[in-house]
């Protein structure tokens, strides 16, 4: 499963933001076919300074066994989708950070995932 949180300071209308989110979800679905959770939040430009203006940062949370190739593919896909949908904004405008999780580091519906799996294994 991949959980991706994107924060952007691009000056987008609601329609543009929704269109961008749809494009990102669609494109990410080519890599994360089975389980994808995606959120896009817009930050007002007057809250930003320096390079963070017109910047989008993606926080990608995946299992630690995600391959280097999948990480490269994700970074390239996110960048290419952003450029296609919003135009080239310059250098340092599409940042991707990976966070790794395992069964002992993820909760679901109020319960540690490792505990859920252990309970299911006993059933």
mmCIF file of N, CA and C in Angstrom:
data_model
loop_
_atom_site.group_PDB
_atom_site.id
_atom_site.type_symbol
_atom_site.label_atom_id
_atom_site.label_comp_id
_atom_site.label_asym_id
_atom_site.label_seq_id
_atom_site.Cartn_x
_atom_site.Cartn_y
_atom_site.Cartn_z
ATOM 1 N N UNK A 1 0.836 -1.177 0.000
ATOM 2 C CA UNK A 1 0.000 0.000 0.000
ATOM 3 C C UNK A 1 0.882 1.242 0.000
ATOM 4 N N UNK A 2 0.418 2.248 -0.697
ATOM 5 C CA UNK A 2 1.106 3.536 -0.701
ATOM 6 C C UNK A 2 0.137 4.605 -0.221
ATOM 7 N N UNK A 3 0.608 5.407 0.703
ATOM 8 C CA UNK A 3 -0.136 6.574 1.144
ATOM 9 C C UNK A 3 0.687 7.778 0.731
ATOM 10 N N UNK A 4 0.071 8.670 -0.038
ATOM 11 C CA UNK A 4 0.797 9.827 -0.551
ATOM 12 C C UNK A 4 0.062 11.089 -0.155
ATOM 13 N N UNK A 5 0.785 11.965 0.524
ATOM 14 C CA UNK A 5 0.267 13.263 0.944
ATOM 15 C C UNK A 5 1.038 14.319 0.178
ATOM 16 N N UNK A 6 0.340 15.171 -0.529
ATOM 17 C CA UNK A 6 0.980 16.228 -1.312
ATOM 18 C C UNK A 6 0.534 17.581 -0.782
ATOM 19 N N UNK A 7 1.501 18.469 -0.586
ATOM 20 C CA UNK A 7 1.222 19.841 -0.169
ATOM 21 C C UNK A 7 1.787 20.760 -1.249
ATOM 22 N N UNK A 8 0.938 21.630 -1.787
ATOM 23 C CA UNK A 8 1.380 22.520 -2.852
ATOM 24 C C UNK A 8 1.078 23.970 -2.513
ATOM 25 N N UNK A 9 1.963 24.849 -2.960
ATOM 26 C CA UNK A 9 1.709 26.288 -2.815
ATOM 27 C C UNK A 9 1.417 26.914 -4.177
ATOM 28 N N UNK A 10 1.142 26.071 -5.182
ATOM 29 C CA UNK A 10 0.718 26.602 -6.470
ATOM 30 C C UNK A 10 -0.601 27.353 -6.296
ATOM 31 N N UNK A 11 -0.765 28.439 -7.006
ATOM 32 C CA UNK A 11 -1.996 29.230 -6.953
ATOM 33 C C UNK A 11 -3.009 28.596 -7.900
ATOM 34 N N UNK A 12 -3.838 27.709 -7.371
ATOM 35 C CA UNK A 12 -4.781 26.941 -8.173
ATOM 36 C C UNK A 12 -6.221 27.263 -7.792
ATOM 37 N N UNK A 13 -7.090 27.290 -8.781
ATOM 38 C CA UNK A 13 -8.519 27.375 -8.489
ATOM 39 C C UNK A 13 -8.972 26.012 -7.972
ATOM 40 N N UNK A 14 -10.161 25.931 -7.431
ATOM 41 C CA UNK A 14 -10.674 24.644 -6.958
ATOM 42 C C UNK A 14 -10.763 23.656 -8.117
ATOM 43 N N UNK A 15 -11.180 24.128 -9.270
ATOM 44 C CA UNK A 15 -11.278 23.255 -10.442
ATOM 45 C C UNK A 15 -9.901 22.746 -10.872
ATOM 46 N N UNK A 16 -8.900 23.623 -10.869
ATOM 47 C CA UNK A 16 -7.542 23.213 -11.223
ATOM 48 C C UNK A 16 -6.981 22.217 -10.209
ATOM 49 N N UNK A 17 -7.230 22.472 -8.924
ATOM 50 C CA UNK A 17 -6.744 21.575 -7.869
ATOM 51 C C UNK A 17 -7.388 20.191 -8.013
ATOM 52 N N UNK A 18 -8.689 20.156 -8.265
ATOM 53 C CA UNK A 18 -9.376 18.875 -8.438
ATOM 54 C C UNK A 18 -8.867 18.141 -9.678
ATOM 55 N N UNK A 19 -8.637 18.862 -10.756
ATOM 56 C CA UNK A 19 -8.112 18.271 -11.984
ATOM 57 C C UNK A 19 -6.706 17.709 -11.759
ATOM 58 N N UNK A 20 -5.879 18.462 -11.036
ATOM 59 C CA UNK A 20 -4.522 18.006 -10.716
ATOM 60 C C UNK A 20 -4.576 16.746 -9.859
ATOM 61 N N UNK A 21 -5.420 16.741 -8.838
ATOM 62 C CA UNK A 21 -5.543 15.566 -7.972
ATOM 63 C C UNK A 21 -5.993 14.353 -8.782
ATOM 64 N N UNK A 22 -6.967 14.540 -9.666
ATOM 65 C CA UNK A 22 -7.440 13.433 -10.508
ATOM 66 C C UNK A 22 -6.314 12.888 -11.382
ATOM 67 N N UNK A 23 -5.530 13.787 -11.983
ATOM 68 C CA UNK A 23 -4.424 13.358 -12.849
ATOM 69 C C UNK A 23 -3.370 12.595 -12.049
ATOM 70 N N UNK A 24 -3.030 13.095 -10.860
ATOM 71 C CA UNK A 24 -2.036 12.424 -10.022
ATOM 72 C C UNK A 24 -2.524 11.043 -9.578
ATOM 73 N N UNK A 25 -3.775 10.954 -9.161
ATOM 74 C CA UNK A 25 -4.336 9.670 -8.735
ATOM 75 C C UNK A 25 -4.342 8.682 -9.901
ATOM 76 N N UNK A 26 -4.764 9.157 -11.063
ATOM 77 C CA UNK A 26 -4.803 8.296 -12.242
ATOM 78 C C UNK A 26 -3.403 7.784 -12.590
ATOM 79 N N UNK A 27 -2.424 8.680 -12.640
ATOM 80 C CA UNK A 27 -1.064 8.286 -13.002
ATOM 81 C C UNK A 27 -0.430 7.395 -11.934
ATOM 82 N N UNK A 28 -0.632 7.734 -10.661
ATOM 83 C CA UNK A 28 -0.080 6.907 -9.586
ATOM 84 C C UNK A 28 -0.673 5.502 -9.596
ATOM 85 N N UNK A 29 -1.900 5.383 -10.067
ATOM 86 C CA UNK A 29 -2.543 4.074 -10.163
ATOM 87 C C UNK A 29 -1.823 3.123 -11.095
ATOM 88 N N UNK A 30 -0.990 3.651 -11.988
ATOM 89 C CA UNK A 30 -0.213 2.775 -12.869
ATOM 90 C C UNK A 30 0.933 2.105 -12.121
ATOM 91 N N UNK A 31 1.362 2.700 -11.024
ATOM 92 C CA UNK A 31 2.442 2.127 -10.210
ATOM 93 C C UNK A 31 1.871 1.387 -9.003
ATOM 94 N N UNK A 32 0.932 2.023 -8.318
ATOM 95 C CA UNK A 32 0.348 1.469 -7.093
ATOM 96 C C UNK A 32 -1.046 0.976 -7.410
ATOM 97 N N UNK A 33 -1.118 -0.154 -8.094
ATOM 98 C CA UNK A 33 -2.364 -0.681 -8.642
ATOM 99 C C UNK A 33 -3.326 -1.195 -7.569
ATOM 100 N N UNK A 34 -2.792 -1.725 -6.496
ATOM 101 C CA UNK A 34 -3.638 -2.438 -5.549
ATOM 102 C C UNK A 34 -4.137 -1.577 -4.391
ATOM 103 N N UNK A 35 -3.328 -0.660 -3.930
ATOM 104 C CA UNK A 35 -3.747 0.128 -2.768
ATOM 105 C C UNK A 35 -3.055 1.487 -2.797
ATOM 106 N N UNK A 36 -3.862 2.522 -2.933
ATOM 107 C CA UNK A 36 -3.332 3.882 -2.969
ATOM 108 C C UNK A 36 -4.260 4.791 -2.181
ATOM 109 N N UNK A 37 -3.678 5.549 -1.285
ATOM 110 C CA UNK A 37 -4.397 6.596 -0.564
ATOM 111 C C UNK A 37 -3.696 7.902 -0.910
ATOM 112 N N UNK A 38 -4.451 8.906 -1.364
ATOM 113 C CA UNK A 38 -3.850 10.143 -1.845
ATOM 114 C C UNK A 38 -4.585 11.349 -1.282
ATOM 115 N N UNK A 39 -3.822 12.347 -0.841
ATOM 116 C CA UNK A 39 -4.372 13.613 -0.366
ATOM 117 C C UNK A 39 -3.566 14.760 -0.963
ATOM 118 N N UNK A 40 -4.265 15.812 -1.380
ATOM 119 C CA UNK A 40 -3.615 17.010 -1.895
ATOM 120 C C UNK A 40 -4.135 18.204 -1.111
ATOM 121 N N UNK A 41 -3.230 18.944 -0.506
ATOM 122 C CA UNK A 41 -3.569 20.124 0.283
ATOM 123 C C UNK A 41 -2.902 21.335 -0.352
ATOM 124 N N UNK A 42 -3.645 22.424 -0.436
ATOM 125 C CA UNK A 42 -3.104 23.653 -1.000
ATOM 126 C C UNK A 42 -2.764 24.626 0.131
ATOM 127 N N UNK A 43 -1.552 25.159 0.075
ATOM 128 C CA UNK A 43 -1.064 26.104 1.071
ATOM 129 C C UNK A 43 -1.048 27.495 0.431
ATOM 130 N N UNK A 44 -1.613 28.496 1.091
ATOM 131 C CA UNK A 44 -1.606 29.849 0.505
ATOM 132 C C UNK A 44 -0.180 30.350 0.282
ATOM 133 N N UNK A 45 0.037 30.988 -0.858
ATOM 134 C CA UNK A 45 1.379 31.474 -1.177
ATOM 135 C C UNK A 45 1.880 32.498 -0.170
ATOM 136 N N UNK A 46 0.986 33.257 0.450
ATOM 137 C CA UNK A 46 1.458 34.250 1.423
ATOM 138 C C UNK A 46 1.961 33.604 2.711
ATOM 139 N N UNK A 47 1.792 32.288 2.834
ATOM 140 C CA UNK A 47 2.352 31.538 3.967
ATOM 141 C C UNK A 47 3.714 30.935 3.636
ATOM 142 N N UNK A 48 4.198 31.171 2.412
ATOM 143 C CA UNK A 48 5.429 30.542 1.933
ATOM 144 C C UNK A 48 6.542 31.565 1.752
ATOM 145 N N UNK A 49 7.752 31.071 1.782
ATOM 146 C CA UNK A 49 8.929 31.916 1.581
ATOM 147 C C UNK A 49 9.915 31.195 0.675
ATOM 148 N N UNK A 50 10.719 31.953 -0.056
ATOM 149 C CA UNK A 50 11.813 31.408 -0.849
ATOM 150 C C UNK A 50 11.363 30.389 -1.873
ATOM 151 N N UNK A 51 12.104 29.276 -1.940
ATOM 152 C CA UNK A 51 11.830 28.241 -2.933
ATOM 153 C C UNK A 51 10.495 27.533 -2.724
ATOM 154 N N UNK A 52 9.874 27.695 -1.575
ATOM 155 C CA UNK A 52 8.618 26.974 -1.332
ATOM 156 C C UNK A 52 7.438 27.572 -2.099
ATOM 157 N N UNK A 53 7.608 28.753 -2.687
ATOM 158 C CA UNK A 53 6.549 29.327 -3.514
ATOM 159 C C UNK A 53 6.477 28.538 -4.814
ATOM 160 N N UNK A 54 5.275 28.119 -5.172
ATOM 161 C CA UNK A 54 5.010 27.284 -6.360
ATOM 162 C C UNK A 54 5.686 25.918 -6.275
ATOM 163 N N UNK A 55 5.908 25.460 -5.070
ATOM 164 C CA UNK A 55 6.537 24.158 -4.852
ATOM 165 C C UNK A 55 5.483 23.156 -4.393
ATOM 166 N N UNK A 56 5.663 21.910 -4.806
ATOM 167 C CA UNK A 56 4.819 20.821 -4.328
ATOM 168 C C UNK A 56 5.724 19.781 -3.699
ATOM 169 N N UNK A 57 5.396 19.400 -2.472
ATOM 170 C CA UNK A 57 6.161 18.376 -1.768
ATOM 171 C C UNK A 57 5.264 17.166 -1.584
ATOM 172 N N UNK A 58 5.777 16.012 -1.985
ATOM 173 C CA UNK A 58 5.057 14.752 -1.874
ATOM 174 C C UNK A 58 5.699 13.918 -0.777
ATOM 175 N N UNK A 59 4.890 13.481 0.171
ATOM 176 C CA UNK A 59 5.329 12.568 1.217
ATOM 177 C C UNK A 59 4.762 11.198 0.847
ATOM 178 N N UNK A 60 5.647 10.275 0.479
ATOM 179 C CA UNK A 60 5.244 8.960 -0.010
ATOM 180 C C UNK A 60 5.556 7.934 1.067
ATOM 181 N N UNK A 61 4.518 7.317 1.599
ATOM 182 C CA UNK A 61 4.678 6.322 2.658
ATOM 183 C C UNK A 61 4.436 4.939 2.060
ATOM 184 N N UNK A 62 5.486 4.127 2.031
ATOM 185 C CA UNK A 62 5.442 2.795 1.421
ATOM 186 C C UNK A 62 6.162 1.799 2.329
ATOM 187 N N UNK A 63 5.958 0.500 2.094
ATOM 188 C CA UNK A 63 6.697 -0.497 2.866
ATOM 189 C C UNK A 63 8.198 -0.382 2.608
ATOM 190 N N UNK A 64 9.027 -0.819 3.548
ATOM 191 C CA UNK A 64 10.482 -0.685 3.393
ATOM 192 C C UNK A 64 11.052 -1.532 2.260
ATOM 193 N N UNK A 65 10.306 -2.480 1.755
ATOM 194 C CA UNK A 65 10.807 -3.310 0.665
ATOM 195 C C UNK A 65 10.506 -2.717 -0.711
ATOM 196 N N UNK A 66 9.988 -1.489 -0.772
ATOM 197 C CA UNK A 66 9.788 -0.831 -2.066
ATOM 198 C C UNK A 66 11.140 -0.753 -2.775
ATOM 199 N N UNK A 67 11.170 -1.169 -4.013
ATOM 200 C CA UNK A 67 12.440 -1.232 -4.737
ATOM 201 C C UNK A 67 12.923 0.156 -5.127
ATOM 202 N N UNK A 68 14.209 0.248 -5.356
ATOM 203 C CA UNK A 68 14.808 1.485 -5.832
ATOM 204 C C UNK A 68 14.173 1.899 -7.156
ATOM 205 N N UNK A 69 13.902 0.929 -8.016
ATOM 206 C CA UNK A 69 13.275 1.230 -9.313
ATOM 207 C C UNK A 69 11.876 1.824 -9.128
ATOM 208 N N UNK A 70 11.112 1.291 -8.182
ATOM 209 C CA UNK A 70 9.769 1.823 -7.925
ATOM 210 C C UNK A 70 9.851 3.255 -7.386
ATOM 211 N N UNK A 71 10.856 3.527 -6.570
ATOM 212 C CA UNK A 71 11.049 4.889 -6.061
ATOM 213 C C UNK A 71 11.412 5.836 -7.207
ATOM 214 N N UNK A 72 12.314 5.412 -8.085
ATOM 215 C CA UNK A 72 12.676 6.242 -9.248
ATOM 216 C C UNK A 72 11.451 6.497 -10.126
ATOM 217 N N UNK A 73 10.685 5.441 -10.359
ATOM 218 C CA UNK A 73 9.488 5.540 -11.198
ATOM 219 C C UNK A 73 8.477 6.510 -10.575
ATOM 220 N N UNK A 74 8.316 6.439 -9.265
ATOM 221 C CA UNK A 74 7.394 7.330 -8.560
ATOM 222 C C UNK A 74 7.840 8.780 -8.675
ATOM 223 N N UNK A 75 9.116 9.040 -8.446
ATOM 224 C CA UNK A 75 9.649 10.404 -8.531
ATOM 225 C C UNK A 75 9.468 10.969 -9.931
ATOM 226 N N UNK A 76 9.793 10.180 -10.930
ATOM 227 C CA UNK A 76 9.655 10.634 -12.322
ATOM 228 C C UNK A 76 8.192 10.867 -12.680
ATOM 229 N N UNK A 77 7.322 9.945 -12.285
ATOM 230 C CA UNK A 77 5.903 10.079 -12.585
ATOM 231 C C UNK A 77 5.309 11.326 -11.939
ATOM 232 N N UNK A 78 5.609 11.552 -10.669
ATOM 233 C CA UNK A 78 5.074 12.732 -9.982
ATOM 234 C C UNK A 78 5.543 14.014 -10.660
ATOM 235 N N UNK A 79 6.827 14.077 -10.986
ATOM 236 C CA UNK A 79 7.360 15.266 -11.661
ATOM 237 C C UNK A 79 6.707 15.463 -13.032
ATOM 238 N N UNK A 80 6.654 14.409 -13.830
ATOM 239 C CA UNK A 80 6.092 14.531 -15.175
ATOM 240 C C UNK A 80 4.616 14.906 -15.153
ATOM 241 N N UNK A 81 3.870 14.353 -14.213
ATOM 242 C CA UNK A 81 2.452 14.696 -14.098
ATOM 243 C C UNK A 81 2.292 16.161 -13.703
ATOM 244 N N UNK A 82 3.093 16.611 -12.756
ATOM 245 C CA UNK A 82 3.012 18.016 -12.343
ATOM 246 C C UNK A 82 3.331 18.953 -13.497
ATOM 247 N N UNK A 83 4.383 18.674 -14.255
ATOM 248 C CA UNK A 83 4.761 19.534 -15.384
ATOM 249 C C UNK A 83 3.671 19.512 -16.444
ATOM 250 N N UNK A 84 3.146 18.322 -16.737
ATOM 251 C CA UNK A 84 2.076 18.215 -17.737
ATOM 252 C C UNK A 84 0.832 19.003 -17.313
ATOM 253 N N UNK A 85 0.491 18.945 -16.040
ATOM 254 C CA UNK A 85 -0.759 19.546 -15.565
ATOM 255 C C UNK A 85 -0.628 21.017 -15.186
ATOM 256 N N UNK A 86 0.543 21.438 -14.722
ATOM 257 C CA UNK A 86 0.666 22.814 -14.214
ATOM 258 C C UNK A 86 1.727 23.632 -14.926
ATOM 259 N N UNK A 87 2.472 23.005 -15.835
ATOM 260 C CA UNK A 87 3.560 23.703 -16.507
ATOM 261 C C UNK A 87 4.829 23.615 -15.685
ATOM 262 N N UNK A 88 5.947 23.868 -16.341
ATOM 263 C CA UNK A 88 7.237 23.824 -15.653
ATOM 264 C C UNK A 88 7.350 25.037 -14.744
ATOM 265 N N UNK A 89 7.598 24.803 -13.458
ATOM 266 C CA UNK A 89 7.663 25.875 -12.458
ATOM 267 C C UNK A 89 9.093 26.270 -12.113
ATOM 268 N N UNK A 90 10.084 25.535 -12.624
ATOM 269 C CA UNK A 90 11.478 25.794 -12.306
ATOM 270 C C UNK A 90 12.067 24.670 -11.474
ATOM 271 N N UNK A 91 13.333 24.838 -11.117
ATOM 272 C CA UNK A 91 14.015 23.828 -10.299
ATOM 273 C C UNK A 91 13.502 23.853 -8.864
ATOM 274 N N UNK A 92 13.657 22.738 -8.197
ATOM 275 C CA UNK A 92 13.255 22.571 -6.787
ATOM 276 C C UNK A 92 11.768 22.839 -6.566
ATOM 277 N N UNK A 93 10.934 22.447 -7.521
ATOM 278 C CA UNK A 93 9.499 22.703 -7.392
ATOM 279 C C UNK A 93 8.679 21.445 -7.181
ATOM 280 N N UNK A 94 9.249 20.270 -7.433
ATOM 281 C CA UNK A 94 8.575 19.001 -7.175
ATOM 282 C C UNK A 94 9.511 18.144 -6.327
ATOM 283 N N UNK A 95 9.207 18.078 -5.048
ATOM 284 C CA UNK A 95 10.047 17.388 -4.080
ATOM 285 C C UNK A 95 9.315 16.110 -3.633
ATOM 286 N N UNK A 96 10.033 14.986 -3.585
ATOM 287 C CA UNK A 96 9.444 13.720 -3.155
ATOM 288 C C UNK A 96 10.261 13.168 -1.991
ATOM 289 N N UNK A 97 9.587 12.897 -0.889
ATOM 290 C CA UNK A 97 10.220 12.335 0.306
ATOM 291 C C UNK A 97 9.562 10.998 0.622
ATOM 292 N N UNK A 98 10.363 9.968 0.814
ATOM 293 C CA UNK A 98 9.835 8.645 1.132
ATOM 294 C C UNK A 98 9.896 8.387 2.628
ATOM 295 N N UNK A 99 8.814 7.860 3.143
ATOM 296 C CA UNK A 99 8.696 7.411 4.528
ATOM 297 C C UNK A 99 8.368 5.931 4.455
ATOM 298 N N UNK A 100 9.018 5.128 5.267
ATOM 299 C CA UNK A 100 8.795 3.686 5.211
ATOM 300 C C UNK A 100 8.009 3.215 6.418
ATOM 301 N N UNK A 101 7.187 2.208 6.205
ATOM 302 C CA UNK A 101 6.398 1.652 7.299
ATOM 303 C C UNK A 101 6.453 0.134 7.255
ATOM 304 N N UNK A 102 6.319 -0.470 8.425
ATOM 305 C CA UNK A 102 6.177 -1.913 8.508
ATOM 306 C C UNK A 102 4.972 -2.196 9.399
ATOM 307 N N UNK A 103 4.683 -3.444 9.634
ATOM 308 C CA UNK A 103 3.487 -3.808 10.392
ATOM 309 C C UNK A 103 3.490 -3.259 11.811
ATOM 310 N N UNK A 104 4.681 -3.027 12.363
ATOM 311 C CA UNK A 104 4.767 -2.481 13.718
ATOM 312 C C UNK A 104 4.714 -0.956 13.736
ATOM 313 N N UNK A 105 4.637 -0.346 12.566
ATOM 314 C CA UNK A 105 4.642 1.106 12.498
ATOM 315 C C UNK A 105 3.425 1.702 11.827
ATOM 316 N N UNK A 106 2.354 0.896 11.682
ATOM 317 C CA UNK A 106 1.151 1.374 11.015
ATOM 318 C C UNK A 106 -0.067 0.965 11.823
ATOM 319 N N UNK A 107 -0.975 1.898 11.993
ATOM 320 C CA UNK A 107 -2.243 1.601 12.632
ATOM 321 C C UNK A 107 -3.370 1.731 11.635
ATOM 322 N N UNK A 108 -4.410 0.956 11.844
ATOM 323 C CA UNK A 108 -5.582 0.999 10.969
ATOM 324 C C UNK A 108 -6.815 0.846 11.835
ATOM 325 N N UNK A 109 -7.703 1.790 11.744
ATOM 326 C CA UNK A 109 -8.962 1.746 12.494
ATOM 327 C C UNK A 109 -8.745 1.540 13.999
ATOM 328 N N UNK A 110 -7.756 2.211 14.534
ATOM 329 C CA UNK A 110 -7.515 2.188 15.970
ATOM 330 C C UNK A 110 -6.710 1.012 16.482
ATOM 331 N N UNK A 111 -6.106 0.261 15.573
ATOM 332 C CA UNK A 111 -5.393 -0.939 15.993
ATOM 333 C C UNK A 111 -4.076 -1.043 15.220
ATOM 334 N N UNK A 112 -3.027 -1.514 15.893
ATOM 335 C CA UNK A 112 -1.732 -1.729 15.257
ATOM 336 C C UNK A 112 -1.880 -2.816 14.196
ATOM 337 N N UNK A 113 -1.332 -2.588 13.020
ATOM 338 C CA UNK A 113 -1.481 -3.526 11.910
ATOM 339 C C UNK A 113 -0.917 -4.900 12.258
ATOM 340 N N UNK A 114 0.192 -4.952 12.987
ATOM 341 C CA UNK A 114 0.767 -6.246 13.394
ATOM 342 C C UNK A 114 -0.235 -7.033 14.234
ATOM 343 N N UNK A 115 -0.994 -6.356 15.095
ATOM 344 C CA UNK A 115 -1.998 -7.027 15.922
ATOM 345 C C UNK A 115 -3.154 -7.550 15.076
ATOM 346 N N UNK A 116 -3.543 -6.788 14.074
ATOM 347 C CA UNK A 116 -4.619 -7.219 13.173
ATOM 348 C C UNK A 116 -4.187 -8.511 12.461
ATOM 349 N N UNK A 117 -2.960 -8.507 11.915
ATOM 350 C CA UNK A 117 -2.470 -9.679 11.200
ATOM 351 C C UNK A 117 -2.359 -10.887 12.126
ATOM 352 N N UNK A 118 -1.889 -10.670 13.361
ATOM 353 C CA UNK A 118 -1.760 -11.771 14.318
ATOM 354 C C UNK A 118 -3.141 -12.363 14.657
ATOM 355 N N UNK A 119 -4.117 -11.514 14.852
ATOM 356 C CA UNK A 119 -5.477 -11.978 15.155
ATOM 357 C C UNK A 119 -6.047 -12.785 14.000
ATOM 358 N N UNK A 120 -5.832 -12.304 12.770
ATOM 359 C CA UNK A 120 -6.336 -13.015 11.587
ATOM 360 C C UNK A 120 -5.636 -14.361 11.413
ATOM 361 N N UNK A 121 -4.356 -14.418 11.772
ATOM 362 C CA UNK A 121 -3.599 -15.673 11.648
ATOM 363 C C UNK A 121 -4.105 -16.722 12.634
ATOM 364 N N UNK A 122 -4.623 -16.283 13.781
ATOM 365 C CA UNK A 122 -5.122 -17.212 14.795
ATOM 366 C C UNK A 122 -6.519 -17.719 14.446
ATOM 367 N N UNK A 123 -7.235 -16.968 13.634
ATOM 368 C CA UNK A 123 -8.636 -17.336 13.313
ATOM 369 C C UNK A 123 -8.720 -18.517 12.381
#
